[in-house]
Coordinates of C-alpha atoms and ligand atoms in Angstrom, one line a residue:
Chain A
M1 CA -102.8 38.4 -134.1
I2 CA -99.1 39.2 -134.2
R3 CA -97.6 42.2 -132.4
L4 CA -94.0 43.1 -132.0
T5 CA -93.1 46.0 -129.8
N6 CA -89.5 47.5 -129.9
V7 CA -88.1 44.0 -130.5
Q8 CA -84.3 43.7 -130.6
K9 CA -82.4 40.5 -131.2
Q10 CA -78.7 40.2 -130.7
Y11 CA -77.2 36.7 -131.3
E12 CA -74.7 35.2 -128.9
N13 CA -71.9 36.0 -131.3
G14 CA -72.8 39.7 -131.1
T15 CA -74.7 40.1 -134.4
H16 CA -77.5 42.7 -134.1
A17 CA -80.1 41.0 -136.3
L18 CA -83.0 43.2 -135.2
R19 CA -82.6 46.7 -134.0
G20 CA -85.9 47.7 -132.4
I21 CA -88.9 46.6 -134.5
S22 CA -92.5 47.3 -134.0
L23 CA -95.3 45.9 -136.2
S24 CA -98.7 44.4 -135.9
I25 CA -100.5 42.0 -138.1
E26 CA -104.3 41.5 -137.7
D27 CA -106.1 38.2 -137.9
G28 CA -107.0 37.4 -141.5
E29 CA -104.3 39.6 -143.1
F30 CA -102.0 38.7 -145.9
V31 CA -98.5 40.3 -145.4
F32 CA -95.3 40.1 -147.4
L33 CA -92.1 40.6 -145.4
V34 CA -89.3 41.7 -147.8
G35 CA -85.7 42.7 -147.5
P36 CA -82.2 41.7 -148.7
S37 CA -80.6 38.7 -147.4
G38 CA -79.3 39.2 -143.9
S39 CA -81.8 41.9 -143.0
G40 CA -83.4 39.8 -140.3
K41 CA -86.5 38.2 -141.9
S42 CA -85.8 34.7 -140.7
T43 CA -84.9 36.0 -137.3
I44 CA -88.5 37.5 -137.1
I45 CA -89.9 34.1 -138.1
K46 CA -87.9 32.3 -135.4
L47 CA -89.1 34.7 -132.8
L48 CA -92.7 34.1 -133.8
T49 CA -92.4 30.3 -133.5
G50 CA -90.6 30.4 -130.2
E51 CA -87.4 29.0 -131.6
I52 CA -85.4 32.0 -130.2
V53 CA -86.3 34.7 -127.7
P54 CA -85.9 38.4 -128.2
T55 CA -83.1 40.3 -126.4
E56 CA -85.4 43.3 -125.8
G57 CA -89.0 44.1 -126.5
R58 CA -92.3 42.2 -126.4
I59 CA -93.9 39.8 -128.8
M60 CA -97.5 38.5 -128.8
V61 CA -98.5 35.7 -131.2
N62 CA -102.1 34.4 -131.2
G63 CA -102.5 35.4 -127.5
F64 CA -99.2 34.0 -126.3
S65 CA -96.6 36.3 -124.9
M66 CA -93.3 35.1 -126.4
T67 CA -91.2 36.5 -123.6
K68 CA -93.3 34.8 -120.9
I69 CA -94.3 31.6 -122.6
S70 CA -93.5 28.4 -120.7
N71 CA -92.0 25.3 -122.2
R72 CA -95.3 23.6 -121.8
Q73 CA -97.2 26.2 -123.7
I74 CA -94.8 26.3 -126.7
P75 CA -96.4 23.3 -128.4
L76 CA -99.8 25.0 -128.1
L77 CA -98.4 28.1 -129.7
R78 CA -96.9 26.1 -132.5
R79 CA -100.2 24.4 -133.2
S80 CA -101.6 27.8 -134.0
V81 CA -98.8 28.7 -136.4
G82 CA -98.1 26.6 -139.5
V83 CA -94.6 27.1 -140.9
I84 CA -93.3 26.6 -144.4
F85 CA -89.6 26.8 -145.4
Q86 CA -87.7 27.2 -148.6
D87 CA -86.2 23.7 -148.4
F88 CA -89.7 22.0 -147.8
R89 CA -88.4 19.8 -144.9
L90 CA -90.4 16.8 -145.8
I91 CA -89.6 13.3 -144.4
E92 CA -88.0 11.5 -147.4
R93 CA -88.8 8.0 -146.2
K94 CA -92.5 8.8 -145.8
T95 CA -95.1 9.2 -148.5
V96 CA -97.1 12.4 -148.9
Y97 CA -100.0 10.9 -147.0
E98 CA -97.6 9.7 -144.2
N99 CA -95.9 13.1 -144.0
L100 CA -99.3 14.6 -143.3
S101 CA -100.5 11.9 -140.9
F102 CA -97.2 12.1 -139.0
A103 CA -97.9 15.8 -138.4
M104 CA -101.4 15.1 -137.2
R105 CA -100.4 12.2 -135.0
A106 CA -97.7 14.4 -133.4
V107 CA -100.5 16.6 -131.9
G108 CA -102.6 13.6 -130.9
A109 CA -105.2 13.5 -133.7
S110 CA -107.4 10.5 -133.9
G111 CA -107.3 8.0 -136.8
K112 CA -110.7 9.1 -137.8
A113 CA -109.8 12.8 -137.9
I114 CA -106.7 11.9 -139.9
K115 CA -108.7 10.0 -142.5
T116 CA -111.1 12.8 -143.1
R117 CA -108.7 15.8 -142.8
I118 CA -105.9 14.6 -145.2
P119 CA -108.0 14.1 -148.4
Y120 CA -109.5 17.6 -147.8
V121 CA -106.2 19.3 -147.4
L122 CA -104.6 17.4 -150.3
D123 CA -107.4 18.4 -152.5
L124 CA -107.0 22.1 -151.4
V125 CA -103.3 22.1 -152.5
G126 CA -104.1 20.1 -155.7
L127 CA -102.3 16.9 -154.8
A128 CA -105.2 14.5 -154.3
E129 CA -103.7 12.1 -156.9
K130 CA -100.2 12.0 -155.3
A131 CA -101.0 10.9 -151.8
D132 CA -98.9 7.7 -152.1
R133 CA -95.8 9.3 -153.8
Y134 CA -92.6 9.8 -151.9
P135 CA -91.2 13.4 -151.9
S136 CA -88.3 12.3 -154.2
E137 CA -91.0 11.4 -156.8
L138 CA -92.4 15.0 -156.8
S139 CA -91.3 18.2 -158.4
G140 CA -90.1 21.1 -156.3
G141 CA -93.4 22.9 -156.6
E142 CA -95.3 19.8 -155.6
Q143 CA -93.1 19.2 -152.6
Q144 CA -93.8 22.7 -151.5
R145 CA -97.5 22.1 -151.8
V146 CA -97.0 19.1 -149.5
A147 CA -95.2 21.3 -147.0
I148 CA -98.1 23.8 -147.3
A149 CA -100.6 21.0 -146.7
R150 CA -98.6 19.9 -143.7
A151 CA -98.6 23.4 -142.3
L152 CA -102.4 23.6 -142.8
I153 CA -103.2 20.1 -141.6
N154 CA -103.7 20.9 -137.9
N155 CA -105.9 23.9 -138.9
P156 CA -103.7 26.7 -137.6
S157 CA -104.9 30.3 -137.5
T158 CA -101.7 31.6 -139.0
I159 CA -99.4 30.4 -141.7
I160 CA -95.8 31.7 -141.9
A161 CA -93.7 31.0 -145.0
D162 CA -90.0 31.7 -145.0
E163 CA -89.0 32.2 -148.7
P164 CA -91.3 29.4 -149.9
T165 CA -90.5 30.0 -153.5
G166 CA -86.8 30.4 -153.2
N167 CA -86.1 27.0 -154.8
L168 CA -88.8 27.3 -157.5
D169 CA -89.0 28.6 -161.1
P170 CA -91.3 31.7 -161.6
T171 CA -94.3 29.7 -162.8
R172 CA -94.2 27.4 -159.8
S173 CA -93.6 30.4 -157.5
L174 CA -96.7 32.1 -158.8
E175 CA -98.7 29.0 -158.2
I176 CA -97.5 28.7 -154.7
M177 CA -98.3 32.4 -154.0
L178 CA -101.8 31.9 -155.5
L179 CA -102.3 28.9 -153.3
L180 CA -101.2 30.9 -150.2
D181 CA -103.6 33.7 -151.2
R182 CA -106.4 31.2 -151.5
I183 CA -105.6 29.9 -148.1
N184 CA -105.7 33.4 -146.8
Q185 CA -109.2 33.9 -148.4
L186 CA -110.4 30.8 -146.5
G187 CA -109.6 32.8 -143.3
T188 CA -106.0 32.0 -142.3
T189 CA -103.5 34.8 -141.5
V190 CA -100.6 34.5 -143.9
V191 CA -97.1 36.0 -143.5
V192 CA -94.8 35.4 -146.5
V193 CA -91.1 36.2 -146.4
T194 CA -89.7 36.7 -149.9
H195 CA -87.4 38.9 -151.9
E196 CA -89.1 38.4 -155.3
Q197 CA -90.2 41.9 -156.1
A198 CA -92.0 41.1 -159.3
L199 CA -94.0 38.4 -157.6
V200 CA -95.0 40.6 -154.7
N201 CA -96.2 43.4 -157.0
K202 CA -98.6 41.0 -158.8
F203 CA -100.7 40.8 -155.6
G204 CA -101.1 44.4 -154.3
K205 CA -100.9 43.3 -150.7
R206 CA -99.4 44.9 -147.6
V207 CA -95.6 44.8 -147.7
I208 CA -93.3 45.2 -144.7
S209 CA -89.7 46.1 -145.8
L210 CA -86.7 45.2 -143.6
E211 CA -83.2 46.4 -144.0
Q212 CA -80.3 45.7 -141.6
G213 CA -82.6 44.8 -138.8
S214 CA -84.9 47.8 -139.1
I215 CA -88.3 48.4 -140.7
T216 CA -87.9 50.7 -143.7
G217 CA -91.3 50.5 -145.2
D218 CA -94.9 49.3 -144.5
G219 CA -97.6 49.7 -147.0
I220 CA -99.4 48.4 -150.0
G221 CA -97.1 47.0 -152.8
Y222 CA -93.4 46.5 -152.9
D223 CA -92.8 49.9 -154.4
N224 CA -94.4 51.6 -151.4
G225 CA -92.0 49.6 -149.3
V226 CA -89.0 50.7 -151.4
K227 CA -90.2 54.3 -151.5
A228 CA -90.5 54.4 -147.7
N229 CA -87.1 52.8 -147.7
E230 CA -85.6 55.5 -149.9
Q231 CA -87.1 58.3 -147.8
T232 CA -85.3 57.1 -144.6
Chain G
M1 CA -102.9 8.6 -123.5
S2 CA -105.1 6.9 -126.1
R3 CA -104.7 3.3 -127.1
H4 CA -104.1 4.6 -130.6
N5 CA -101.0 6.5 -129.4
L6 CA -99.7 3.5 -127.5
A7 CA -99.7 1.4 -130.7
Y8 CA -98.0 4.2 -132.5
F9 CA -95.2 4.5 -129.9
A10 CA -94.7 0.8 -129.9
R11 CA -94.5 0.7 -133.7
E12 CA -92.1 3.6 -133.9
G13 CA -90.0 2.2 -131.0
L14 CA -89.7 -1.2 -132.6
G15 CA -88.9 0.4 -136.0
N16 CA -86.1 2.3 -134.4
L17 CA -84.8 -0.9 -132.8
F18 CA -84.6 -2.6 -136.2
S19 CA -83.3 0.4 -138.2
H20 CA -80.1 0.2 -136.1
G21 CA -79.8 -3.6 -136.2
F22 CA -76.2 -3.8 -135.5
M23 CA -76.1 -1.1 -132.8
S24 CA -79.1 -2.6 -131.1
F25 CA -77.5 -6.0 -131.3
A26 CA -74.3 -4.7 -129.7
A27 CA -76.2 -2.8 -127.0
I28 CA -78.2 -6.0 -126.2
G29 CA -75.1 -8.0 -126.2
I30 CA -73.2 -5.8 -123.8
T31 CA -76.3 -5.4 -121.5
V32 CA -76.7 -9.1 -121.5
A33 CA -73.0 -9.5 -120.5
C34 CA -73.4 -7.0 -117.7
L35 CA -76.5 -8.6 -116.4
L36 CA -74.8 -12.0 -116.5
V37 CA -71.8 -10.8 -114.5
M38 CA -74.1 -9.1 -112.0
G39 CA -76.4 -12.2 -111.8
T40 CA -73.5 -14.6 -111.5
F41 CA -71.8 -12.7 -108.6
S42 CA -75.2 -12.3 -106.9
L43 CA -75.9 -16.0 -107.2
V44 CA -72.4 -16.9 -105.9
A45 CA -72.9 -14.5 -102.9
Y46 CA -76.3 -16.0 -102.3
N47 CA -75.1 -19.5 -102.4
A48 CA -72.2 -18.6 -100.1
E49 CA -74.7 -17.1 -97.7
I50 CA -76.9 -20.2 -97.7
Q51 CA -73.9 -22.5 -97.3
L52 CA -72.8 -20.4 -94.4
E53 CA -76.3 -20.6 -92.8
R54 CA -76.1 -24.4 -93.1
L55 CA -72.7 -24.4 -91.7
E56 CA -73.7 -22.3 -88.8
S57 CA -76.4 -24.8 -87.8
D58 CA -74.0 -27.8 -88.3
Y59 CA -71.0 -26.2 -86.9
E60 CA -70.0 -27.3 -83.4
I61 CA -67.5 -26.1 -80.8
L62 CA -66.5 -29.0 -78.6
A63 CA -66.2 -28.1 -74.9
F64 CA -64.5 -30.9 -72.9
V65 CA -65.5 -31.2 -69.3
D66 CA -63.1 -31.9 -66.4
E67 CA -63.1 -35.7 -66.0
T68 CA -63.3 -35.4 -62.2
Y69 CA -66.7 -33.8 -62.4
D70 CA -69.7 -35.9 -61.5
A71 CA -73.0 -36.0 -63.5
S72 CA -74.7 -33.1 -61.7
Q73 CA -71.6 -30.9 -62.0
V74 CA -71.5 -31.7 -65.7
Q75 CA -75.1 -30.7 -66.0
A76 CA -74.4 -27.4 -64.3
V77 CA -71.6 -26.7 -66.9
G78 CA -74.1 -27.4 -69.6
K79 CA -76.5 -24.8 -68.1
E80 CA -73.7 -22.3 -67.9
L81 CA -72.8 -22.8 -71.6
V82 CA -76.3 -22.1 -73.0
K83 CA -76.3 -18.8 -71.2
L84 CA -73.3 -17.5 -73.1
P85 CA -73.8 -15.0 -75.9
N86 CA -73.9 -16.3 -79.4
V87 CA -74.7 -19.9 -78.2
K88 CA -77.7 -21.3 -79.8
S89 CA -77.8 -24.6 -78.1
C90 CA -75.5 -27.3 -76.7
Q91 CA -75.7 -31.0 -76.7
F92 CA -74.2 -33.3 -74.1
I93 CA -72.1 -36.2 -75.4
S94 CA -70.9 -38.7 -72.8
R95 CA -67.5 -40.2 -73.0
E96 CA -69.0 -43.5 -73.9
E97 CA -70.9 -42.1 -76.9
A98 CA -67.8 -40.3 -78.0
T99 CA -65.6 -43.4 -77.8
K100 CA -68.2 -45.5 -79.6
S101 CA -68.5 -43.1 -82.5
F102 CA -64.7 -42.7 -82.7
E103 CA -64.3 -46.5 -82.8
E104 CA -66.9 -46.8 -85.6
K105 CA -65.1 -44.2 -87.6
H106 CA -61.6 -45.6 -87.2
E107 CA -62.5 -49.2 -87.0
G108 CA -59.4 -51.3 -86.4
D109 CA -56.7 -48.9 -87.5
Y110 CA -55.9 -47.2 -84.2
M111 CA -54.1 -48.0 -81.0
L112 CA -56.0 -47.0 -78.0
Q113 CA -53.0 -46.1 -75.9
D114 CA -51.9 -43.4 -78.5
L115 CA -55.2 -41.5 -78.2
D116 CA -55.5 -38.1 -76.7
V117 CA -57.0 -38.4 -73.3
S118 CA -59.7 -36.0 -74.3
I119 CA -61.8 -38.6 -76.0
F120 CA -62.3 -40.1 -72.6
R121 CA -63.9 -36.9 -71.4
D122 CA -67.5 -35.9 -71.4
R123 CA -68.1 -33.1 -73.7
F124 CA -70.6 -30.6 -75.0
A125 CA -71.2 -29.9 -78.7
V126 CA -72.0 -26.1 -78.7
Y127 CA -73.9 -24.6 -81.6
V128 CA -73.6 -20.9 -82.4
N129 CA -75.8 -18.3 -84.0
D130 CA -73.1 -16.3 -85.8
L131 CA -70.2 -18.0 -87.3
N132 CA -68.3 -14.7 -87.5
Q133 CA -67.8 -14.8 -83.7
V134 CA -66.7 -18.3 -83.3
R135 CA -63.3 -17.5 -82.0
K136 CA -64.6 -15.1 -79.4
T137 CA -67.3 -17.6 -78.3
A138 CA -64.7 -20.3 -78.0
S139 CA -62.6 -18.3 -75.7
T140 CA -65.6 -17.4 -73.6
I141 CA -66.5 -21.1 -73.3
H142 CA -63.0 -21.7 -72.1
T143 CA -63.6 -19.4 -69.1
V144 CA -66.5 -21.4 -67.9
E145 CA -65.7 -23.3 -64.7
G146 CA -65.2 -27.0 -65.5
V147 CA -64.4 -26.6 -69.2
V148 CA -60.8 -27.9 -69.6
K149 CA -60.4 -27.8 -73.3
V150 CA -62.2 -26.2 -76.3
R151 CA -61.9 -27.4 -79.9
V152 CA -62.9 -25.2 -82.8
D153 CA -62.4 -25.8 -86.5
E154 CA -61.8 -22.2 -87.6
D155 CA -60.6 -22.8 -91.1
I156 CA -63.9 -23.9 -92.6
A157 CA -65.7 -21.1 -91.0
S158 CA -63.3 -18.4 -92.0
G159 CA -63.2 -19.7 -95.6
F160 CA -66.9 -19.3 -96.0
I161 CA -67.1 -16.0 -94.3
M162 CA -64.5 -14.7 -96.6
L163 CA -66.2 -16.0 -99.7
R164 CA -69.5 -14.5 -98.6
N165 CA -68.0 -11.1 -97.7
V166 CA -65.9 -10.9 -100.8
A167 CA -68.8 -11.9 -103.1
G168 CA -71.0 -9.4 -101.3
V169 CA -68.7 -6.5 -101.8
V170 CA -67.7 -7.4 -105.3
C171 CA -71.4 -7.8 -106.1
I172 CA -72.4 -4.3 -105.0
A173 CA -69.4 -2.7 -106.7
L174 CA -70.0 -4.7 -109.9
I175 CA -73.7 -3.9 -110.0
A176 CA -73.0 -0.2 -109.6
I177 CA -70.3 -0.1 -112.3
L178 CA -72.2 -2.4 -114.8
L179 CA -75.4 -0.4 -114.3
V180 CA -73.6 2.7 -115.4
V181 CA -72.0 0.8 -118.3
S182 CA -75.3 -0.6 -119.6
I183 CA -77.1 2.7 -119.2
F184 CA -74.3 4.4 -121.2
I185 CA -74.4 1.8 -124.0
I186 CA -78.1 1.9 -124.4
S187 CA -78.2 5.6 -124.2
N188 CA -75.7 5.8 -127.0
T189 CA -77.7 3.4 -129.1
I190 CA -80.8 5.6 -128.7
R191 CA -78.8 8.7 -129.3
L192 CA -77.9 7.2 -132.6
T193 CA -81.6 6.9 -133.3
T194 CA -82.4 10.4 -132.2
F195 CA -79.6 11.6 -134.5
D196 CA -81.1 9.5 -137.4
R197 CA -84.5 10.9 -136.7
R198 CA -83.5 14.5 -136.0
D199 CA -85.5 15.7 -139.0
E200 CA -88.6 14.0 -137.7
I201 CA -88.0 15.4 -134.2
A202 CA -87.6 18.8 -135.7
I203 CA -90.9 18.5 -137.6
M204 CA -92.7 17.2 -134.5
K205 CA -91.5 20.2 -132.6
M206 CA -92.5 22.5 -135.5
V207 CA -96.1 21.3 -135.6
G208 CA -96.4 21.5 -131.8
A209 CA -95.9 18.0 -130.5
T210 CA -95.2 17.9 -126.8
D211 CA -91.9 16.8 -125.4
G212 CA -93.6 13.8 -123.8
F213 CA -95.0 12.7 -127.2
I214 CA -91.6 13.1 -128.8
R215 CA -89.9 11.2 -126.0
W216 CA -92.2 8.1 -126.0
P217 CA -91.0 6.2 -129.0
F218 CA -87.4 6.4 -127.7
V219 CA -88.4 5.4 -124.2
Y220 CA -90.2 2.4 -125.8
E221 CA -87.1 1.6 -127.8
G222 CA -85.0 1.6 -124.6
F223 CA -87.7 -0.4 -122.8
M224 CA -87.5 -3.0 -125.6
L225 CA -83.7 -3.1 -125.5
G226 CA -83.7 -3.6 -121.8
L227 CA -86.5 -6.2 -121.8
L228 CA -84.8 -8.2 -124.6
S229 CA -81.5 -8.1 -122.8
A230 CA -83.2 -9.2 -119.5
V231 CA -84.9 -12.2 -121.2
I232 CA -81.7 -13.3 -123.0
A233 CA -79.6 -12.9 -119.9
F234 CA -82.1 -14.8 -117.8
G235 CA -82.0 -17.7 -120.2
L236 CA -78.2 -17.8 -120.3
Q237 CA -77.9 -17.4 -116.5
W238 CA -80.2 -20.4 -116.1
L239 CA -78.1 -22.5 -118.4
L240 CA -74.9 -21.3 -116.8
Y241 CA -76.2 -21.9 -113.3
E242 CA -77.5 -25.4 -114.0
S243 CA -74.2 -26.5 -115.7
V244 CA -72.1 -25.2 -112.9
A245 CA -74.4 -26.8 -110.3
K246 CA -74.1 -30.0 -112.2
S247 CA -70.3 -30.0 -112.4
I248 CA -70.1 -29.2 -108.7
D249 CA -72.4 -32.1 -108.0
V250 CA -70.2 -34.6 -109.8
S251 CA -66.9 -33.1 -108.7
D252 CA -64.9 -35.1 -106.1
T253 CA -63.7 -32.1 -104.0
L254 CA -66.6 -29.7 -104.3
Q255 CA -69.4 -32.2 -103.6
I256 CA -69.6 -31.0 -100.1
L257 CA -71.1 -27.7 -101.4
D258 CA -74.9 -27.7 -101.6
V259 CA -75.9 -25.6 -104.6
V260 CA -79.4 -24.1 -104.3
P261 CA -81.5 -25.4 -107.1
F262 CA -82.3 -22.8 -109.8
G263 CA -86.0 -23.9 -109.7
S264 CA -86.3 -22.5 -106.2
I265 CA -84.8 -19.1 -106.9
W266 CA -85.8 -18.3 -110.5
K267 CA -88.5 -15.9 -109.5
P268 CA -86.3 -13.4 -107.7
V269 CA -83.6 -13.9 -110.4
A270 CA -86.2 -13.1 -113.1
A271 CA -87.4 -10.1 -111.1
F272 CA -83.8 -8.8 -110.7
F273 CA -83.0 -9.2 -114.4
G274 CA -86.3 -7.7 -115.5
G275 CA -85.9 -4.8 -113.0
V276 CA -82.3 -4.0 -114.0
G277 CA -83.1 -4.5 -117.7
L278 CA -86.0 -2.0 -117.6
L279 CA -84.1 0.5 -115.4
V280 CA -81.2 0.4 -117.8
G281 CA -83.4 0.6 -120.9
V282 CA -85.6 3.4 -119.8
G283 CA -82.8 5.2 -118.0
G284 CA -80.6 5.0 -121.1
S285 CA -83.3 6.3 -123.4
L286 CA -84.2 9.2 -121.1
T287 CA -80.6 10.4 -120.8
A288 CA -80.3 10.1 -124.6
I289 CA -83.4 12.1 -125.4
R290 CA -83.0 14.7 -122.7
K291 CA -80.6 16.8 -124.7
F292 CA -82.8 16.8 -127.7
L293 CA -85.8 18.4 -126.1
H294 CA -86.3 21.9 -124.9
V295 CA -84.8 23.5 -128.1
Ligands
LIG1 N1 -78.0 31.7 -135.2 C1 -77.3 32.9 -135.5 N2 -76.2 33.2 -134.9 C2 -75.6 34.4 -135.2 N3 -76.0 35.2 -136.1 C3 -77.1 34.9 -136.9 C4 -77.8 33.7 -136.6 N4 -78.8 33.7 -137.4 C5 -78.8 34.7 -138.2 N5 -77.7 35.5 -137.9 C6 -77.3 36.8 -138.4 O1 -78.4 37.7 -138.2 C7 -78.6 38.5 -139.3 C8 -80.0 38.3 -139.8 O2 -80.2 37.0 -140.3 P1 -81.5 36.4 -140.9 O3 -82.6 36.8 -139.9 O4 -81.3 35.0 -141.2 O5 -81.7 37.3 -142.2 P2 -82.6 37.0 -143.5 O6 -83.5 35.8 -143.2 O7 -83.3 38.2 -143.8 O8 -81.6 36.6 -144.6 C9 -77.5 38.1 -140.3 O9 -76.5 39.0 -140.2 C10 -77.1 36.7 -139.9 O10 -75.8 36.5 -140.3
LIG2 MG1 -83.7 34.0 -144.2

């Protein structure tokens, strides 16, 4: 479960990225986080993964209090949250398989666990045939699938994706969203940051709208979000 | 930590070592040079110390006894001498023995009437504990009733004392400086690797690797750099030592020096090199990676 209470974030240079945000996402939910560029979407993601700390307010993520969390607990939090970025962030000199085994080994998984888990996840993202390819030998959509597989590999309870389709054409984007939806149906909480309205509207999910560091809408469908936005 | 992980760290660490072939090579080269300088000065200091110890046991102060004294008086002087501070022992040499050994040494080429009267005196050869205090001891001996003359050969003693003290001080200073230099160079080599692998480090952090886990491959890399440097430096030190020892042995003027054979000191030398190598390697890697963690 994710809960933000009156969260403010001011960066060192003085930018107010978030101006008092409260929201809550239950386990098993699928949520879109939308808003124009610079509205504070990535700031929320960074707060959720412990990369930055809030200036004000409280944040709970999967039972960890992000304002009280110790350095030793950060790795445990991160194992419960899989993250996906627009730019994939794969290791170019490692194959698909090695990228995944690297992520498993980093949390101390055994060789046996690695051997059984990777084929399962590769199959889930539809890349069973491409295990031995290098990222440069894959299309953008396929690379993002590898990133999704890596986010899933340590079986987190939550997946957070920051503009996962930003570098992809509409068809690939839809495929990625469908994949994330499928992962959600398998029980994982999914938070997707995007600003692709058409895509969001195909799904009829909960949409949280953000503008200039404040929440301007929270409801089913992008239009709801925008409407709420217009009312304020 | 599982065996599986150990193998992983070792593989990653070695991989890092080879991926920066030139930088690793340079780091090892500089560390070897530092170790060699440290080792050479330590060995010189050690040999000077040994030489000095030998000299201390051989070194004698001659105390000449009043020629009017009879045998029992002379004996009493001897008893007084051994009571003095810093005197280890003293040996009586009668005027007959002294004359005889003098004659043997200078067979035929002397005129008896030109000789100092002292060779006709009974004397004591006084052996000391600490060569540093020879001058003081000599003057104390002079105050003993019945001792008319004292002969010390201060030059040899002070030469060795100086060599030992200088080598000792230079040694400590050099070891301190070169330790810092080696840690710095190894740290920079590993910093290069951490920079090269910043994407991997970022991903490890992202998926929830602990700082310890992230650190290990780099510590291992530093460990290997230090160990390799130590092994190479040890081999070179050995060669260097043997060749210097050999040339001292065949030299005309330096033959009087007794160089400690390498075979009898290789263990502490190896321990020193290994210890410093590992300290430098692991210390260097820890300083390199420290900044990367806690982000
Ligand atoms: N590290 C940072 N330092 C200073 N300002 C930042 C930093 N990161 C983001 N910002 C600013 O905070 C605001 C929100 O940024 P961000 O959360 O990245 O927005 P979004 O992801 O919605 O495009 C922007 O004005 C951005 O310039
Ligand atoms: Mg962003």
